[in-house]
Amino acid sequence: MDITIRPIETAEHTILADITAEAYLGDGLLEFGDGDPYLTQLRDVPRRAAEAEVLVAADAQGRVLGGVTYAPPGNPWADIAAADEAEFRTLAVSREARGAGAGEALVRACVDRARATAGVSGIVLSTQPAMHGAHRIYRRLGFHRTPDRDWSPVADLTLLTFRLELRPSV
């Protein structure tokens, strides 16, 4: 599949909100289902796009397949990043596009942005234990688990963390 990664357009906010909500709800990742308070944040693409960089994966016809929020160092959307780290979150791909490379392309775009930023030593992320497909992407791209950074944003949910060490280009 021919996939393009680019910044989200305003007209696509609702599309990505729906894809993200469906990914989390459809995979059973929200403890309270439609009533989960995190769903409001997942659907608030306009806020994410105003405060961080939201990227989308689009097919050859321009159809949005998924998206991710990239937070450079110091960005308010970073949950666990140190001052010299970038972070990404809310990675989601539509059910129809899963397995076609959109998720990996979005992660690679975040890594490329982090590499292009002076002084960034790594890129980090938090993920739910059940997100096995995403974990495979992270490991394939060289991310390593950082269990000492695992954390719980709410009771009864421990998020796993991963980090990719960024080496300077030679």
PDB file of C-alpha atoms in Angstrom:
ATOM      1  CA  MET A   1       0.000   0.000   0.000  1.00  0.00           C
ATOM      2  CA  ASP A   2       1.249   3.465  -0.906  1.00  0.00           C
ATOM      3  CA  ILE A   3       1.231   5.464   2.357  1.00  0.00           C
ATOM      4  CA  THR A   4       2.014   9.139   2.850  1.00  0.00           C
ATOM      5  CA  ILE A   5       2.708  10.640   6.279  1.00  0.00           C
ATOM      6  CA  ARG A   6       1.828  14.307   6.627  1.00  0.00           C
ATOM      7  CA  PRO A   7       0.493  16.860   9.123  1.00  0.00           C
ATOM      8  CA  ILE A   8      -3.235  16.601   9.690  1.00  0.00           C
ATOM      9  CA  GLU A   9      -5.562  19.049   7.937  1.00  0.00           C
ATOM     10  CA  THR A  10      -8.334  20.749   9.892  1.00  0.00           C
ATOM     11  CA  ALA A  11     -11.009  19.019   7.804  1.00  0.00           C
ATOM     12  CA  GLU A  12      -9.610  15.648   8.968  1.00  0.00           C
ATOM     13  CA  HIS A  13      -9.913  16.226  12.720  1.00  0.00           C
ATOM     14  CA  THR A  14     -13.247  14.396  13.008  1.00  0.00           C
ATOM     15  CA  ILE A  15     -12.032  11.519  10.838  1.00  0.00           C
ATOM     16  CA  LEU A  16      -8.974  10.947  13.033  1.00  0.00           C
ATOM     17  CA  ALA A  17     -11.068  11.369  16.193  1.00  0.00           C
ATOM     18  CA  ASP A  18     -13.350   8.580  14.988  1.00  0.00           C
ATOM     19  CA  ILE A  19     -10.437   6.313  14.004  1.00  0.00           C
ATOM     20  CA  THR A  20      -8.758   6.831  17.367  1.00  0.00           C
ATOM     21  CA  ALA A  21     -11.944   6.270  19.369  1.00  0.00           C
ATOM     22  CA  GLU A  22     -12.771   3.136  17.367  1.00  0.00           C
ATOM     23  CA  ALA A  23      -9.251   1.750  17.820  1.00  0.00           C
ATOM     24  CA  TYR A  24      -9.345   2.164  21.597  1.00  0.00           C
ATOM     25  CA  LEU A  25     -12.987   1.114  22.026  1.00  0.00           C
ATOM     26  CA  GLY A  26     -12.838  -1.719  19.487  1.00  0.00           C
ATOM     27  CA  ASP A  27      -9.748  -3.199  21.105  1.00  0.00           C
ATOM     28  CA  GLY A  28     -11.307  -2.967  24.580  1.00  0.00           C
ATOM     29  CA  LEU A  29      -8.639  -0.569  25.831  1.00  0.00           C
ATOM     30  CA  LEU A  30     -10.963   1.797  27.690  1.00  0.00           C
ATOM     31  CA  GLU A  31     -12.099   0.369  31.019  1.00  0.00           C
ATOM     32  CA  PHE A  32     -15.379   2.307  31.040  1.00  0.00           C
ATOM     33  CA  GLY A  33     -16.151   1.940  27.322  1.00  0.00           C
ATOM     34  CA  ASP A  34     -18.077   4.868  25.819  1.00  0.00           C
ATOM     35  CA  GLY A  35     -18.139   6.513  29.262  1.00  0.00           C
ATOM     36  CA  ASP A  36     -14.376   6.440  29.780  1.00  0.00           C
ATOM     37  CA  PRO A  37     -13.038   9.937  30.553  1.00  0.00           C
ATOM     38  CA  TYR A  38      -9.935   9.312  28.394  1.00  0.00           C
ATOM     39  CA  LEU A  39     -12.182   8.991  25.338  1.00  0.00           C
ATOM     40  CA  THR A  40     -12.813  12.744  25.453  1.00  0.00           C
ATOM     41  CA  GLN A  41      -9.069  13.385  25.230  1.00  0.00           C
ATOM     42  CA  LEU A  42      -8.645  10.829  22.436  1.00  0.00           C
ATOM     43  CA  ARG A  43     -11.375  12.533  20.407  1.00  0.00           C
ATOM     44  CA  ASP A  44     -10.004  16.056  20.981  1.00  0.00           C
ATOM     45  CA  VAL A  45      -7.874  16.162  17.845  1.00  0.00           C
ATOM     46  CA  PRO A  46      -8.243  19.962  17.466  1.00  0.00           C
ATOM     47  CA  ARG A  47      -6.607  20.479  20.872  1.00  0.00           C
ATOM     48  CA  ARG A  48      -3.818  17.999  20.116  1.00  0.00           C
ATOM     49  CA  ALA A  49      -3.181  19.648  16.756  1.00  0.00           C
ATOM     50  CA  ALA A  50      -3.031  23.094  18.387  1.00  0.00           C
ATOM     51  CA  GLU A  51      -0.636  22.030  21.148  1.00  0.00           C
ATOM     52  CA  ALA A  52       1.512  19.338  19.487  1.00  0.00           C
ATOM     53  CA  GLU A  53       2.102  17.902  16.026  1.00  0.00           C
ATOM     54  CA  VAL A  54      -0.561  15.501  14.780  1.00  0.00           C
ATOM     55  CA  LEU A  55       0.479  13.382  11.827  1.00  0.00           C
ATOM     56  CA  VAL A  56      -1.738  11.216   9.650  1.00  0.00           C
ATOM     57  CA  ALA A  57      -1.089   8.264   7.391  1.00  0.00           C
ATOM     58  CA  ALA A  58      -3.008   8.607   4.133  1.00  0.00           C
ATOM     59  CA  ASP A  59      -3.418   6.203   1.240  1.00  0.00           C
ATOM     60  CA  ALA A  60      -2.873   7.060  -2.451  1.00  0.00           C
ATOM     61  CA  GLN A  61      -6.400   8.522  -2.640  1.00  0.00           C
ATOM     62  CA  GLY A  62      -5.737  10.763   0.381  1.00  0.00           C
ATOM     63  CA  ARG A  63      -7.965   8.729   2.728  1.00  0.00           C
ATOM     64  CA  VAL A  64      -6.806   8.960   6.364  1.00  0.00           C
ATOM     65  CA  LEU A  65      -5.761   5.537   7.661  1.00  0.00           C
ATOM     66  CA  GLY A  66      -4.561   6.563  11.115  1.00  0.00           C
ATOM     67  CA  GLY A  67      -2.640   9.111  13.096  1.00  0.00           C
ATOM     68  CA  VAL A  68      -0.292   9.887  15.953  1.00  0.00           C
ATOM     69  CA  THR A  69       0.568  12.818  18.211  1.00  0.00           C
ATOM     70  CA  TYR A  70       4.249  13.803  18.236  1.00  0.00           C
ATOM     71  CA  ALA A  71       5.522  15.812  21.217  1.00  0.00           C
ATOM     72  CA  PRO A  72       8.968  17.375  20.873  1.00  0.00           C
ATOM     73  CA  PRO A  73      11.008  18.024  24.027  1.00  0.00           C
ATOM     74  CA  GLY A  74       9.194  20.271  26.468  1.00  0.00           C
ATOM     75  CA  ASN A  75       5.788  19.827  24.829  1.00  0.00           C
ATOM     76  CA  PRO A  76       2.770  19.626  27.166  1.00  0.00           C
ATOM     77  CA  TRP A  77       1.631  16.382  25.481  1.00  0.00           C
ATOM     78  CA  ALA A  78       4.698  14.525  26.733  1.00  0.00           C
ATOM     79  CA  ASP A  79       3.932  12.336  29.727  1.00  0.00           C
ATOM     80  CA  ILE A  80       7.264  10.665  30.478  1.00  0.00           C
ATOM     81  CA  ALA A  81       9.873  12.352  28.276  1.00  0.00           C
ATOM     82  CA  ALA A  82      12.970  13.851  29.874  1.00  0.00           C
ATOM     83  CA  ALA A  83      14.218  17.249  28.706  1.00  0.00           C
ATOM     84  CA  ASP A  84      16.314  15.635  25.957  1.00  0.00           C
ATOM     85  CA  GLU A  85      13.620  13.242  24.709  1.00  0.00           C
ATOM     86  CA  ALA A  86      10.721  13.418  22.288  1.00  0.00           C
ATOM     87  CA  GLU A  87       7.565  11.388  22.834  1.00  0.00           C
ATOM     88  CA  PHE A  88       4.654  10.163  20.798  1.00  0.00           C
ATOM     89  CA  ARG A  89       1.184   9.039  21.834  1.00  0.00           C
ATOM     90  CA  THR A  90      -2.334   8.237  20.658  1.00  0.00           C
ATOM     91  CA  LEU A  91      -1.073   6.063  17.801  1.00  0.00           C
ATOM     92  CA  ALA A  92      -4.166   4.634  16.104  1.00  0.00           C
ATOM     93  CA  VAL A  93      -4.860   2.959  12.771  1.00  0.00           C
ATOM     94  CA  SER A  94      -8.272   2.122  11.332  1.00  0.00           C
ATOM     95  CA  ARG A  95      -9.230  -1.522  11.512  1.00  0.00           C
ATOM     96  CA  GLU A  96      -9.329  -1.748   7.699  1.00  0.00           C
ATOM     97  CA  ALA A  97      -5.766  -0.436   7.353  1.00  0.00           C
ATOM     98  CA  ARG A  98      -4.117  -2.539  10.062  1.00  0.00           C
ATOM     99  CA  GLY A  99      -1.265  -4.695   8.866  1.00  0.00           C
ATOM    100  CA  ALA A 100      -0.638  -2.525   5.805  1.00  0.00           C
ATOM    101  CA  GLY A 101       2.242  -0.519   7.308  1.00  0.00           C
ATOM    102  CA  ALA A 102       0.465   2.674   8.378  1.00  0.00           C
ATOM    103  CA  GLY A 103       1.299   2.273  12.076  1.00  0.00           C
ATOM    104  CA  GLU A 104       4.953   1.603  11.392  1.00  0.00           C
ATOM    105  CA  ALA A 105       5.138   4.526   8.967  1.00  0.00           C
ATOM    106  CA  LEU A 106       3.685   6.847  11.621  1.00  0.00           C
ATOM    107  CA  VAL A 107       6.204   5.658  14.229  1.00  0.00           C
ATOM    108  CA  ARG A 108       9.069   6.073  11.738  1.00  0.00           C
ATOM    109  CA  ALA A 109       7.921   9.647  11.036  1.00  0.00           C
ATOM    110  CA  CYS A 110       8.060  10.438  14.765  1.00  0.00           C
ATOM    111  CA  VAL A 111      11.544   8.918  15.011  1.00  0.00           C
ATOM    112  CA  ASP A 112      12.676  10.975  12.008  1.00  0.00           C
ATOM    113  CA  ARG A 113      11.358  14.172  13.622  1.00  0.00           C
ATOM    114  CA  ALA A 114      13.162  13.370  16.864  1.00  0.00           C
ATOM    115  CA  ARG A 115      16.409  12.608  15.005  1.00  0.00           C
ATOM    116  CA  ALA A 116      16.153  15.934  13.178  1.00  0.00           C
ATOM    117  CA  THR A 117      15.907  17.864  16.466  1.00  0.00           C
ATOM    118  CA  ALA A 118      19.224  18.996  17.918  1.00  0.00           C
ATOM    119  CA  GLY A 119      19.944  17.723  21.407  1.00  0.00           C
ATOM    120  CA  VAL A 120      17.390  14.895  21.386  1.00  0.00           C
ATOM    121  CA  SER A 121      18.929  11.686  22.704  1.00  0.00           C
ATOM    122  CA  GLY A 122      15.888   9.443  22.432  1.00  0.00           C
ATOM    123  CA  ILE A 123      12.202   9.035  21.815  1.00  0.00           C
ATOM    124  CA  VAL A 124       9.825   7.459  24.325  1.00  0.00           C
ATOM    125  CA  LEU A 125       6.260   6.229  24.546  1.00  0.00           C
ATOM    126  CA  SER A 126       3.746   4.689  26.916  1.00  0.00           C
ATOM    127  CA  THR A 127       1.528   1.798  25.878  1.00  0.00           C
ATOM    128  CA  GLN A 128      -1.052  -0.492  27.361  1.00  0.00           C
ATOM    129  CA  PRO A 129      -0.022  -4.083  28.020  1.00  0.00           C
ATOM    130  CA  ALA A 130      -2.684  -5.383  25.593  1.00  0.00           C
ATOM    131  CA  MET A 131      -1.350  -3.429  22.595  1.00  0.00           C
ATOM    132  CA  HIS A 132       0.668  -6.384  21.271  1.00  0.00           C
ATOM    133  CA  GLY A 133       0.636  -5.293  17.619  1.00  0.00           C
ATOM    134  CA  ALA A 134       2.085  -1.913  18.527  1.00  0.00           C
ATOM    135  CA  HIS A 135       4.707  -3.570  20.751  1.00  0.00           C
ATOM    136  CA  ARG A 136       5.862  -5.631  17.756  1.00  0.00           C
ATOM    137  CA  ILE A 137       6.321  -2.426  15.718  1.00  0.00           C
ATOM    138  CA  TYR A 138       8.300  -0.767  18.512  1.00  0.00           C
ATOM    139  CA  ARG A 139      10.610  -3.741  18.966  1.00  0.00           C
ATOM    140  CA  ARG A 140      11.115  -4.136  15.206  1.00  0.00           C
ATOM    141  CA  LEU A 141      12.214  -0.486  15.024  1.00  0.00           C
ATOM    142  CA  GLY A 142      14.702  -0.900  17.878  1.00  0.00           C
ATOM    143  CA  PHE A 143      12.740   0.396  20.868  1.00  0.00           C
ATOM    144  CA  HIS A 144      13.545  -1.253  24.199  1.00  0.00           C
ATOM    145  CA  ARG A 145      11.339  -1.667  27.245  1.00  0.00           C
ATOM    146  CA  THR A 146      12.083   0.697  30.118  1.00  0.00           C
ATOM    147  CA  PRO A 147      10.206  -0.909  33.024  1.00  0.00           C
ATOM    148  CA  ASP A 148      11.707   1.536  35.519  1.00  0.00           C
ATOM    149  CA  ARG A 149       9.592   4.245  33.817  1.00  0.00           C
ATOM    150  CA  ASP A 150       6.283   2.330  33.760  1.00  0.00           C
ATOM    151  CA  TRP A 151       3.525   4.381  35.358  1.00  0.00           C
ATOM    152  CA  SER A 152      -0.148   4.437  36.277  1.00  0.00           C
ATOM    153  CA  PRO A 153      -2.231   7.392  35.083  1.00  0.00           C
ATOM    154  CA  VAL A 154      -5.292   5.919  36.843  1.00  0.00           C
ATOM    155  CA  ALA A 155      -5.878   3.167  39.378  1.00  0.00           C
ATOM    156  CA  ASP A 156      -5.628  -0.377  38.008  1.00  0.00           C
ATOM    157  CA  LEU A 157      -3.860   0.648  34.780  1.00  0.00           C
ATOM    158  CA  THR A 158      -0.098   0.394  34.475  1.00  0.00           C
ATOM    159  CA  LEU A 159       1.333   1.710  31.231  1.00  0.00           C
ATOM    160  CA  LEU A 160       4.449   0.077  29.833  1.00  0.00           C
ATOM    161  CA  THR A 161       7.179   2.325  28.486  1.00  0.00           C
ATOM    162  CA  PHE A 162       9.603   1.989  25.606  1.00  0.00           C
ATOM    163  CA  ARG A 163      12.573   4.089  24.479  1.00  0.00           C
ATOM    164  CA  LEU A 164      14.618   4.305  21.317  1.00  0.00           C
ATOM    165  CA  GLU A 165      18.151   5.620  21.717  1.00  0.00           C
ATOM    166  CA  LEU A 166      18.920   8.068  18.912  1.00  0.00           C
ATOM    167  CA  ARG A 167      22.457   8.005  17.691  1.00  0.00           C
ATOM    168  CA  PRO A 168      23.822  10.912  15.721  1.00  0.00           C
ATOM    169  CA  SER A 169      23.960  10.358  11.958  1.00  0.00           C
ATOM    170  CA  VAL A 170      27.427   9.483  10.707  1.00  0.00           C
TER     171      VAL A 170
END
